[in-house]
Short mmCIF file of C-alpha atoms in Angstrom, two decimals:
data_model
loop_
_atom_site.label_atom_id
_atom_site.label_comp_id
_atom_site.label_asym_id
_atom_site.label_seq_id
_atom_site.Cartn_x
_atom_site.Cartn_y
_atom_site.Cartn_z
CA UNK J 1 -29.11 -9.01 1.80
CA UNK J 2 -26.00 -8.74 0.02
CA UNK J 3 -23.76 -6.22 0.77
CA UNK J 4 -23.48 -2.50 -1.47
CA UNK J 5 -20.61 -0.23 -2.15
CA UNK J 6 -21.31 3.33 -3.02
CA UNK J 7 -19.03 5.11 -5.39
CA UNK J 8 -18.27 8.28 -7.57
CA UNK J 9 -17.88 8.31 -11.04
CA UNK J 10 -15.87 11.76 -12.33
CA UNK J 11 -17.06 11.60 -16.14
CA UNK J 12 -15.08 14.12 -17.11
CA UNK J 13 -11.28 13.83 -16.54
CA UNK J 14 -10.27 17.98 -16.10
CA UNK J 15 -13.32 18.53 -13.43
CA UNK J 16 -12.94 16.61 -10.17
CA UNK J 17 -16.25 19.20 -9.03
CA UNK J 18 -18.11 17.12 -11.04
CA UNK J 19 -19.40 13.95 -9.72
CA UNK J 20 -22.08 11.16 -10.20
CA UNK J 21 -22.88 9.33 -7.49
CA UNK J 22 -23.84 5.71 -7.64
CA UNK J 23 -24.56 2.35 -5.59
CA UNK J 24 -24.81 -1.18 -6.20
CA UNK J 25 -25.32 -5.14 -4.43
CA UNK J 26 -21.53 -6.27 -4.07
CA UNK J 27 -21.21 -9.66 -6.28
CA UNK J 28 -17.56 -10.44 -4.80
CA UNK J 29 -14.25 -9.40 -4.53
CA UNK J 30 -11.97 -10.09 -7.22
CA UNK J 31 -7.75 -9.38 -7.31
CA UNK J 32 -7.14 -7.57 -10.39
CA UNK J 33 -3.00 -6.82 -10.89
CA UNK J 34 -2.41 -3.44 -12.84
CA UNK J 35 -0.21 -2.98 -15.82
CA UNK J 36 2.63 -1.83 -13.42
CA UNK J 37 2.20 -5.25 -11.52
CA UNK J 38 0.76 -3.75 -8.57
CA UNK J 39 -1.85 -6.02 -7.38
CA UNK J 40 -5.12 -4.83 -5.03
CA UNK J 41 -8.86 -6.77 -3.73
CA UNK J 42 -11.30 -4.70 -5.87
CA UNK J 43 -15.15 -4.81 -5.04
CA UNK J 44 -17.02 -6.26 -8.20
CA UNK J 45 -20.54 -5.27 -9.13
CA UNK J 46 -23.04 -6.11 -11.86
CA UNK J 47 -24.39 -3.63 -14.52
CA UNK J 48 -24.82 -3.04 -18.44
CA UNK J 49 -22.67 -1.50 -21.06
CA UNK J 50 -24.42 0.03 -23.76
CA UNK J 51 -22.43 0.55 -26.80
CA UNK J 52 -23.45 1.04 -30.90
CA UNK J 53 -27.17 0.37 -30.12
CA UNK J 54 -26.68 -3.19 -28.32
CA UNK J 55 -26.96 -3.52 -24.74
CA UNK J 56 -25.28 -6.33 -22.78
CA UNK J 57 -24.63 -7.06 -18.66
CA UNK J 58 -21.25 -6.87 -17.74
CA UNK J 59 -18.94 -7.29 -14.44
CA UNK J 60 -17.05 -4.37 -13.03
CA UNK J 61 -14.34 -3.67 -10.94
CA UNK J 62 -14.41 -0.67 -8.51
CA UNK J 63 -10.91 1.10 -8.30
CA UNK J 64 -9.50 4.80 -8.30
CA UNK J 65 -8.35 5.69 -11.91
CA UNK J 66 -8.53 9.56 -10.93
CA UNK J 67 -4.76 9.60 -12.51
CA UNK J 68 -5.33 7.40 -15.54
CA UNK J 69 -6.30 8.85 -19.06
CA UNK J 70 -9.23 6.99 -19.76
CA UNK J 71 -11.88 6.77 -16.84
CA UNK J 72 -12.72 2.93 -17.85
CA UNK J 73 -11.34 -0.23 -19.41
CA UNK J 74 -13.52 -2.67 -21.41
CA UNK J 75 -12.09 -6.14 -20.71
CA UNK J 76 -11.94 -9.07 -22.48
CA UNK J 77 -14.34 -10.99 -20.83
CA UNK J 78 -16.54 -7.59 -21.50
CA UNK J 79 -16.28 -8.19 -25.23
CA UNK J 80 -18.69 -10.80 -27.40
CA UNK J 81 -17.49 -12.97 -29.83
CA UNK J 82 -18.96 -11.17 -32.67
CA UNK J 83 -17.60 -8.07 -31.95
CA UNK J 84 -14.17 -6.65 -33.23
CA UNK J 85 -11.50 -4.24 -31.71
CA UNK J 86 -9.17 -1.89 -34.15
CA UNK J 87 -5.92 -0.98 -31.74
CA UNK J 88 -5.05 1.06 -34.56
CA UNK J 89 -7.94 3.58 -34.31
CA UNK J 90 -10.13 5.50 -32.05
CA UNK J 91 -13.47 6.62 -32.22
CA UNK J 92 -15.14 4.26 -34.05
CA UNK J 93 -18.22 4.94 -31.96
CA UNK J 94 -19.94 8.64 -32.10
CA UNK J 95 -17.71 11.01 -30.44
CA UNK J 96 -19.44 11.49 -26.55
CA UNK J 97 -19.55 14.78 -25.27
CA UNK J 98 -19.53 15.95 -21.37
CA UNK J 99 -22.70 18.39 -22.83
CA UNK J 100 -25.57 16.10 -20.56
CA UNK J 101 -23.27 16.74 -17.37
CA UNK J 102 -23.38 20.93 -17.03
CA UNK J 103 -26.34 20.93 -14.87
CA UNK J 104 -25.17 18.78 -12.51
CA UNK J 105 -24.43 20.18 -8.78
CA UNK J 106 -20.42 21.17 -8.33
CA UNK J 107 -19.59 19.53 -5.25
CA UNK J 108 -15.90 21.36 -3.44
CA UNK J 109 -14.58 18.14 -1.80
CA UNK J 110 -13.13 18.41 1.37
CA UNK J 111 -10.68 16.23 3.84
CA UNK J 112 -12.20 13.75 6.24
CA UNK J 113 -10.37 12.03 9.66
CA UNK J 114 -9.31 9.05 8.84
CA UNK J 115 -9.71 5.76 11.44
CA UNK J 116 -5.95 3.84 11.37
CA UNK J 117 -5.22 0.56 12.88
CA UNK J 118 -1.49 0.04 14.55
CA UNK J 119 -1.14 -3.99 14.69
CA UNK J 120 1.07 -4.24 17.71
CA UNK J 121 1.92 -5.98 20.66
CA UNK J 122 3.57 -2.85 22.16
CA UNK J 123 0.37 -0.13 22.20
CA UNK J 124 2.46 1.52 24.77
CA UNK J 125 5.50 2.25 22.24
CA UNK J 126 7.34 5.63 22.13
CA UNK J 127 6.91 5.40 18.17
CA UNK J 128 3.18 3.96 18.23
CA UNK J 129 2.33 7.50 20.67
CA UNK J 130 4.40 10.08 18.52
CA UNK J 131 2.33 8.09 15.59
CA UNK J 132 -0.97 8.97 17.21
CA UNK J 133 0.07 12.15 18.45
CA UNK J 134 1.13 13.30 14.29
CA UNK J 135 -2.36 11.95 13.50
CA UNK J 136 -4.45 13.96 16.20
CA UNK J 137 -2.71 16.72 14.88
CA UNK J 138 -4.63 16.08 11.76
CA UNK J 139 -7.56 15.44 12.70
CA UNK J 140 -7.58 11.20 12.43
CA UNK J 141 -7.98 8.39 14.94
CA UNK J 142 -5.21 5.91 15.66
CA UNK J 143 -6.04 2.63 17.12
CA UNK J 144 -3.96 -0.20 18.42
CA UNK J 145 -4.92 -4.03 17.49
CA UNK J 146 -2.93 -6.97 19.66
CA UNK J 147 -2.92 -9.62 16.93
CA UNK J 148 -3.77 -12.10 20.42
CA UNK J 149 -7.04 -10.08 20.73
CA UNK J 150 -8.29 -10.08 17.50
CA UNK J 151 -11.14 -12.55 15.76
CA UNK J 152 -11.76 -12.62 12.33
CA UNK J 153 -14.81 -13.10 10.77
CA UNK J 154 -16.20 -14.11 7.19
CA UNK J 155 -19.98 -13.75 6.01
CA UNK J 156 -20.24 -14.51 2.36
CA UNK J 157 -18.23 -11.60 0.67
CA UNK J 158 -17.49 -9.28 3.72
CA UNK J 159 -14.96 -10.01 5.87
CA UNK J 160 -14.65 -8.45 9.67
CA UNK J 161 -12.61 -8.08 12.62
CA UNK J 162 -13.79 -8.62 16.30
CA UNK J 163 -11.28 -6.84 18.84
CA UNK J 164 -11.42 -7.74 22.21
CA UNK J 165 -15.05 -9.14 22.22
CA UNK J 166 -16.61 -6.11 19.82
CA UNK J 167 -16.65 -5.38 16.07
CA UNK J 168 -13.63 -3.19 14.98
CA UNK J 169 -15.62 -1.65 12.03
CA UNK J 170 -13.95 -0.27 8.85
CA UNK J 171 -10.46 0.94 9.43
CA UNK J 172 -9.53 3.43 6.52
CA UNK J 173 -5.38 2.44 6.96
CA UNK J 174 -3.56 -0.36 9.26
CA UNK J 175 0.37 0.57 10.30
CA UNK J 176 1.92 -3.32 10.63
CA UNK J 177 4.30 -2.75 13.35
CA UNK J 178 5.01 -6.52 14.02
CA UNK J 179 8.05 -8.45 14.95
CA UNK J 180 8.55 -12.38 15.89
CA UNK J 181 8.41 -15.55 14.29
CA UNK J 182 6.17 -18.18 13.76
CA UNK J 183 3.08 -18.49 15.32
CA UNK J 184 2.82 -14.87 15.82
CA UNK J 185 4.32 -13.51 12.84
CA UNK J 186 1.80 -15.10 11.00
CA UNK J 187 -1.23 -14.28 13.61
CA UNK J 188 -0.43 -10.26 13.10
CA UNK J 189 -0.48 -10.75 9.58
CA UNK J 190 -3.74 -12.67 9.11
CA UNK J 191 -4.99 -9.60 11.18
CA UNK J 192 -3.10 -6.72 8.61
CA UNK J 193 -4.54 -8.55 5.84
CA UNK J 194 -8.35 -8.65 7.07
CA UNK J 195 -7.96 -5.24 7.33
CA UNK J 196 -6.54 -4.81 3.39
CA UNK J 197 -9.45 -7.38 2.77
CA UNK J 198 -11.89 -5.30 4.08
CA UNK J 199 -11.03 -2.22 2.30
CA UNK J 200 -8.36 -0.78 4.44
CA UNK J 201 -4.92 0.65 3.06
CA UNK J 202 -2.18 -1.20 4.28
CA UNK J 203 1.19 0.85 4.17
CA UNK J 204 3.02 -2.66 4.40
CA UNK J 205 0.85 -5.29 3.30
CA UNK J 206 0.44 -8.45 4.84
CA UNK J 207 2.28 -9.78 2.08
CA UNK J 208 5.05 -8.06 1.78
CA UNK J 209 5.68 -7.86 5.53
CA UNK J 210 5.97 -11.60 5.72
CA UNK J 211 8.37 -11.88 2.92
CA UNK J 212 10.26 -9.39 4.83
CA UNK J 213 10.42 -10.93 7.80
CA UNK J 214 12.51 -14.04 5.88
CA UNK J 215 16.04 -13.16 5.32
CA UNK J 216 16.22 -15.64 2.31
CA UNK J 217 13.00 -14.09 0.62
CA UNK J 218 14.46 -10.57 0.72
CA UNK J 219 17.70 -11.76 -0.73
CA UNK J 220 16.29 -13.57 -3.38
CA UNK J 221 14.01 -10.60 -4.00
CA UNK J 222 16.45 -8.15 -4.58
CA UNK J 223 19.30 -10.47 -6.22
CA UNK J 224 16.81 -11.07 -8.89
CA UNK J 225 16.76 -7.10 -9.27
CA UNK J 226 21.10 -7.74 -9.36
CA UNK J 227 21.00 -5.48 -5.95
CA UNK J 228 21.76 -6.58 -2.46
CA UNK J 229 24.97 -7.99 -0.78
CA UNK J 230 24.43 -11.44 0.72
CA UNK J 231 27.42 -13.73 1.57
CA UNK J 232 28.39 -15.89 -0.85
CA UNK J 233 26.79 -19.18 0.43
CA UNK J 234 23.77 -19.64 2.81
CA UNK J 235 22.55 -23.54 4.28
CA UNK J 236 18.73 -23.49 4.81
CA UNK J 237 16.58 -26.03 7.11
CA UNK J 238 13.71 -26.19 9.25
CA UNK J 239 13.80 -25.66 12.63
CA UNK J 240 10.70 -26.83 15.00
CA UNK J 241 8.98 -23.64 13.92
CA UNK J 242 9.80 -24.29 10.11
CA UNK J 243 11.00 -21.17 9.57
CA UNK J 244 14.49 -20.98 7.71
CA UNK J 245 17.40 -20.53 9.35
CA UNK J 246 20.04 -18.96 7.42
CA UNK J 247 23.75 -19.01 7.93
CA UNK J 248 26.59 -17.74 6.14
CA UNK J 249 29.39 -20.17 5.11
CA UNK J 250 32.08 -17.75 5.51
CA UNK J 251 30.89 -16.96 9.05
CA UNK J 252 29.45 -13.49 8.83
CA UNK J 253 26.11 -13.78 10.19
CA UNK J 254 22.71 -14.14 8.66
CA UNK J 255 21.87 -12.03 5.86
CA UNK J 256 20.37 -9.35 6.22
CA UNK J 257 20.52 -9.66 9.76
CA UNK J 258 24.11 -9.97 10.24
CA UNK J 259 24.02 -6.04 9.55
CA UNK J 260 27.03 -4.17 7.60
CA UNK J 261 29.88 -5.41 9.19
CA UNK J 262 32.92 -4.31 11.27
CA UNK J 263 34.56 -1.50 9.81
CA UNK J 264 32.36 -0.70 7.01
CA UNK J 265 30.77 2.81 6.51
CA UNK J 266 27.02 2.46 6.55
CA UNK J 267 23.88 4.24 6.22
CA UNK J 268 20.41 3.65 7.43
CA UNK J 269 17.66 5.32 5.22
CA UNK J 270 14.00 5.49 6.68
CA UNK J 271 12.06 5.09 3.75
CA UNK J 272 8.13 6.20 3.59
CA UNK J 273 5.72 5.59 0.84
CA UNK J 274 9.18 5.57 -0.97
CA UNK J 275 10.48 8.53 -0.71
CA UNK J 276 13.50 8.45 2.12
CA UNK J 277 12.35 11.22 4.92
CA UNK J 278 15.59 10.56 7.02
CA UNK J 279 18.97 8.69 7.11
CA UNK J 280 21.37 8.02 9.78
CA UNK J 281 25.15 6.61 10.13
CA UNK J 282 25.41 2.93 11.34
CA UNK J 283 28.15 2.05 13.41
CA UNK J 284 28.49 -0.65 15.63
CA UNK J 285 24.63 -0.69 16.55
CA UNK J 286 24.41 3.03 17.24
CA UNK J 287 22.96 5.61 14.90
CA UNK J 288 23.96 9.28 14.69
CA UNK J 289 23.48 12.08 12.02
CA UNK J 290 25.54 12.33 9.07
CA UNK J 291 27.18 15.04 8.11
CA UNK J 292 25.54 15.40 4.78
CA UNK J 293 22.78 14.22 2.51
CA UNK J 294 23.11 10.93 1.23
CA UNK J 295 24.45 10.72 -2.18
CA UNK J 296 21.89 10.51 -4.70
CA UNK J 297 22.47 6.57 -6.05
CA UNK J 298 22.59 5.48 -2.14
CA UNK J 299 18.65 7.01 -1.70
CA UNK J 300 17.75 5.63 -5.13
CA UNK J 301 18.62 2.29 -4.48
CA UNK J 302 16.65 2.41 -1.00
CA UNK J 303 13.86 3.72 -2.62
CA UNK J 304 14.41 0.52 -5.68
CA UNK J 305 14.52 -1.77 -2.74
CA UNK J 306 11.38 -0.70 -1.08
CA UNK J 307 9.40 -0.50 -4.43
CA UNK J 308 10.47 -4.29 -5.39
CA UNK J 309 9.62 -5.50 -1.54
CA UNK J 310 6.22 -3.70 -2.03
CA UNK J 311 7.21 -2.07 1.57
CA UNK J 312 5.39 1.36 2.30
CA UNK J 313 7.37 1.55 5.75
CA UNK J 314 11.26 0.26 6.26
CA UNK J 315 14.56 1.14 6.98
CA UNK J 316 16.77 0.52 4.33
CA UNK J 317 20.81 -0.13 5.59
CA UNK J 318 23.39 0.58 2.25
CA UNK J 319 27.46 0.11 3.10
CA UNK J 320 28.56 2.27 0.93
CA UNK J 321 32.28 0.77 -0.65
CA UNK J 322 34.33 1.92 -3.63
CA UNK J 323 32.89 -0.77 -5.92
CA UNK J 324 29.51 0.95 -5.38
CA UNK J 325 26.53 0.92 -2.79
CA UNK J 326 25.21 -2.39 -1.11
CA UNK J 327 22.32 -3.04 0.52
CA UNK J 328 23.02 -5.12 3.46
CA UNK J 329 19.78 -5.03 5.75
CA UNK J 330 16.13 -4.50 5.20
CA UNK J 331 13.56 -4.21 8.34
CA UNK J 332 9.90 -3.46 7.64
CA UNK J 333 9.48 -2.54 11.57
CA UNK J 334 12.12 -0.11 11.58
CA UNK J 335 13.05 1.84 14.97
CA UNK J 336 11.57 4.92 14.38
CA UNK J 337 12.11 6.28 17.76
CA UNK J 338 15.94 5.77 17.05
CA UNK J 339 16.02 6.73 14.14
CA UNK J 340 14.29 9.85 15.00
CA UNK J 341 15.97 10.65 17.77
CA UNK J 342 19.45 10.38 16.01
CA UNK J 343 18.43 12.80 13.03
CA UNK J 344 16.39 15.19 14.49
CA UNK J 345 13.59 14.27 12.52
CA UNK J 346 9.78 13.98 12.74
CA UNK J 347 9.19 10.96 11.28
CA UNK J 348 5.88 10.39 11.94
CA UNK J 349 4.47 13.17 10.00
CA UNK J 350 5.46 11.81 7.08
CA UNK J 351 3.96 8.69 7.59
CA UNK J 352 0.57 10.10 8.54
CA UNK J 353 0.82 12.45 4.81
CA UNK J 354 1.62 9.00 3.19
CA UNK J 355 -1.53 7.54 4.45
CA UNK J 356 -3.72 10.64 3.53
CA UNK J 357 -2.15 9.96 0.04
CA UNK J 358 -2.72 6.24 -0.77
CA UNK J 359 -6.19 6.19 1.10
CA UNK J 360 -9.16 6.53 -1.31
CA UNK J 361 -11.90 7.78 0.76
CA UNK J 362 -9.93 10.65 2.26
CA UNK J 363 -11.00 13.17 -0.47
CA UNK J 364 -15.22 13.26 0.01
CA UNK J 365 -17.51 15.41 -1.06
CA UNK J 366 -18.58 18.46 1.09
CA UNK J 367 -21.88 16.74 1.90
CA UNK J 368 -19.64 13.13 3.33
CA UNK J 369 -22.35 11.42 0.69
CA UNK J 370 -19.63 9.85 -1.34
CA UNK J 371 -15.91 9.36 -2.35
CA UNK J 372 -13.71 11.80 -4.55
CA UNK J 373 -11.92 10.19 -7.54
CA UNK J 374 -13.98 7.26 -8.39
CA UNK J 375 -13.20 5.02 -5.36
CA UNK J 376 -15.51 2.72 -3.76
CA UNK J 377 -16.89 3.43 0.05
CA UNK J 378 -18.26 0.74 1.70
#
């Protein structure tokens, strides 16, 4: 049998209370990018549109458009050939009203825990336990995944995860917390993305954290954007691994590994669901508190830098100079215990509120029967 997502359709945009609940066979999964160029896997199911007396199947893709003006989009491939769209009006259909909805149950939703993966090789971490301990505190379950433990598994449309001999199940968010090269870079991310394939919210996404990982694909990123400060020149080849190795000509290290540099003032942002929740000053590999706030153009370029590396977790290093702030080092497995530790800052909280906020099923309905805001559950 082919698999079914349940969903919630809010019909009308000003009352979340109100709710229809519906089901439906899974057809595939289908990667649909957004207007703002954010891409996501959306479940796709079958089912008719009826509009001006005609009646005609269509294919639909399940995501949460509880912030967007209109509740759905007819696409393209939706339209027939003999039919015409006016961009310059509205309405050219009756006017619908939300009249054949008032009898329907008001439903109060409420919170749920939340399941999280942690992709690590260190489960015994300082920063994986304070994780777990901020999520406890809310009620959710944190789990660690070694990458070497993990199976994946594909039948048909639905994708799953075997963890040390036994299915993992559905994982509402995954935490990438993932270092190396090679071999196992690339193992921990096949794992992080299963989990995004399989519905989970990935606060670094398999993509992005491999692009991270490369120092040339983060410069090129961000010079495209005109931000960044990389050395002038950089020689690439392969090593056995055929990863890039990057040196500077001028003999100033790898960028952005080689750091700020000697002498140089710099600051180290922790940025979350991109919003910077602490900052630090960087000198000569040790971090202690500054003695003020960041100035405003330093946190908005980490936050710019984060946003255009698609990074929902990383430390963000800026030397700040008189011709303006630079960024000179991005890590998307920053050390939060440092970090911290140097501020006086819980920085796991924040984390665990950014997962509650991107996650769609976190919002259900006081009877658990379905999701808030027009998200699929499967």
């Amino acid at each position: 049998a082919a698999p079914m997502v349940r969903f919630v359709v809010h019909p009308h945009p000003s009352r979340a209370d109100i709710a229809v609940v519906c089901s439906a066979p899974v057809i595939g999964r289908r990667e649909v990018t957004s207007s703002n160029g954010d891409s996501e896997h959306r479940y796709v199911i079958a089912t008719a549109v009826a509009i001006g007396g005609r009646r005609w199947p269509i294919e639909v893709t399940l995501t949460n458009r509880e912030t967007m003006s209109y509740r759905m989009l007819l696409g393209r491939q939706a339209i027939r050939a003999d039919m015409i769209v006016e961009p310059g009006t509205s309405f050219r259909q009756p006017r619908l009203g939300y009249r054949g909805y008032r009898n329907l149950p008001r439903r109060q939703a409420v919170q749920r825990p939340l399941r999280i993966a942690v992709v690590t090789r260190r489960p015994d971490a300082a920063s994986i336990g304070e994780l777990g301990a901020a999520a406890a505190a809310r009620g959710h379950a944190v789990e660690t995944i070694d990458p070497d433990d993990a199976v994946l598994t594909f039948d048909g449309a639905a994708a799953g995860l075997v963890v040390a001999g036994r299915e993992a199940g559905h994982f509402d968010a995954v935490v990438p917390r993932l270092g190396g090269r090679g071999r196992q870079a690339a193992l921990g991310a096949a794992v992080v993305r299963q989990i995004e394939t399989m519905g989970g919210f990935a606060l670094n996404g398999a993509d992005a954290t491999e692009r991270a990982g490369g120092a040339v694909a983060v410069m090129q990123v961000l010079a495209r954007a005109g931000i960044g400060h990389p050395p002038p020149r950089i020689a690439c080849r392969a090593d056995a691994d055929a990863q890039a190795d990057v040196q500077a000509d001028a003999g100033g290290g790898a960028w952005p590994r080689g750091g700020a540099g000697r002498g140089a003032r710099t600051l180290r942002l922790l940025v979350v669901d991109h919003k910077v929740v602490a900052a630090a000053v960087l000198r000569r590999g040790r971090l202690s508190a500054p003695t003020e706030r960041p100035p405003v153009e330093v946190r908005r370029l980490a936050r710019r830098a984060t946003r255009l590396l698609k990074l929902g977790l990383a430390s963000v290093d800026v030397r700040l100079a008189h011709a303006g702030p630079a960024i000179v080092a991005v890590s998307a497995a920053p050390q939060l215990v440092r970090l911290a530790r140097a501020t006086g800052t819980d920085v796991a909280q924040p984390i665990v509120a950014a997962i509650e906020a991107n996650v769609r099923s976190f919002a259900l309905q006081a009877s658990g029967e379905a999701d808030a805001g027009g998200a699929p559950h499967g």
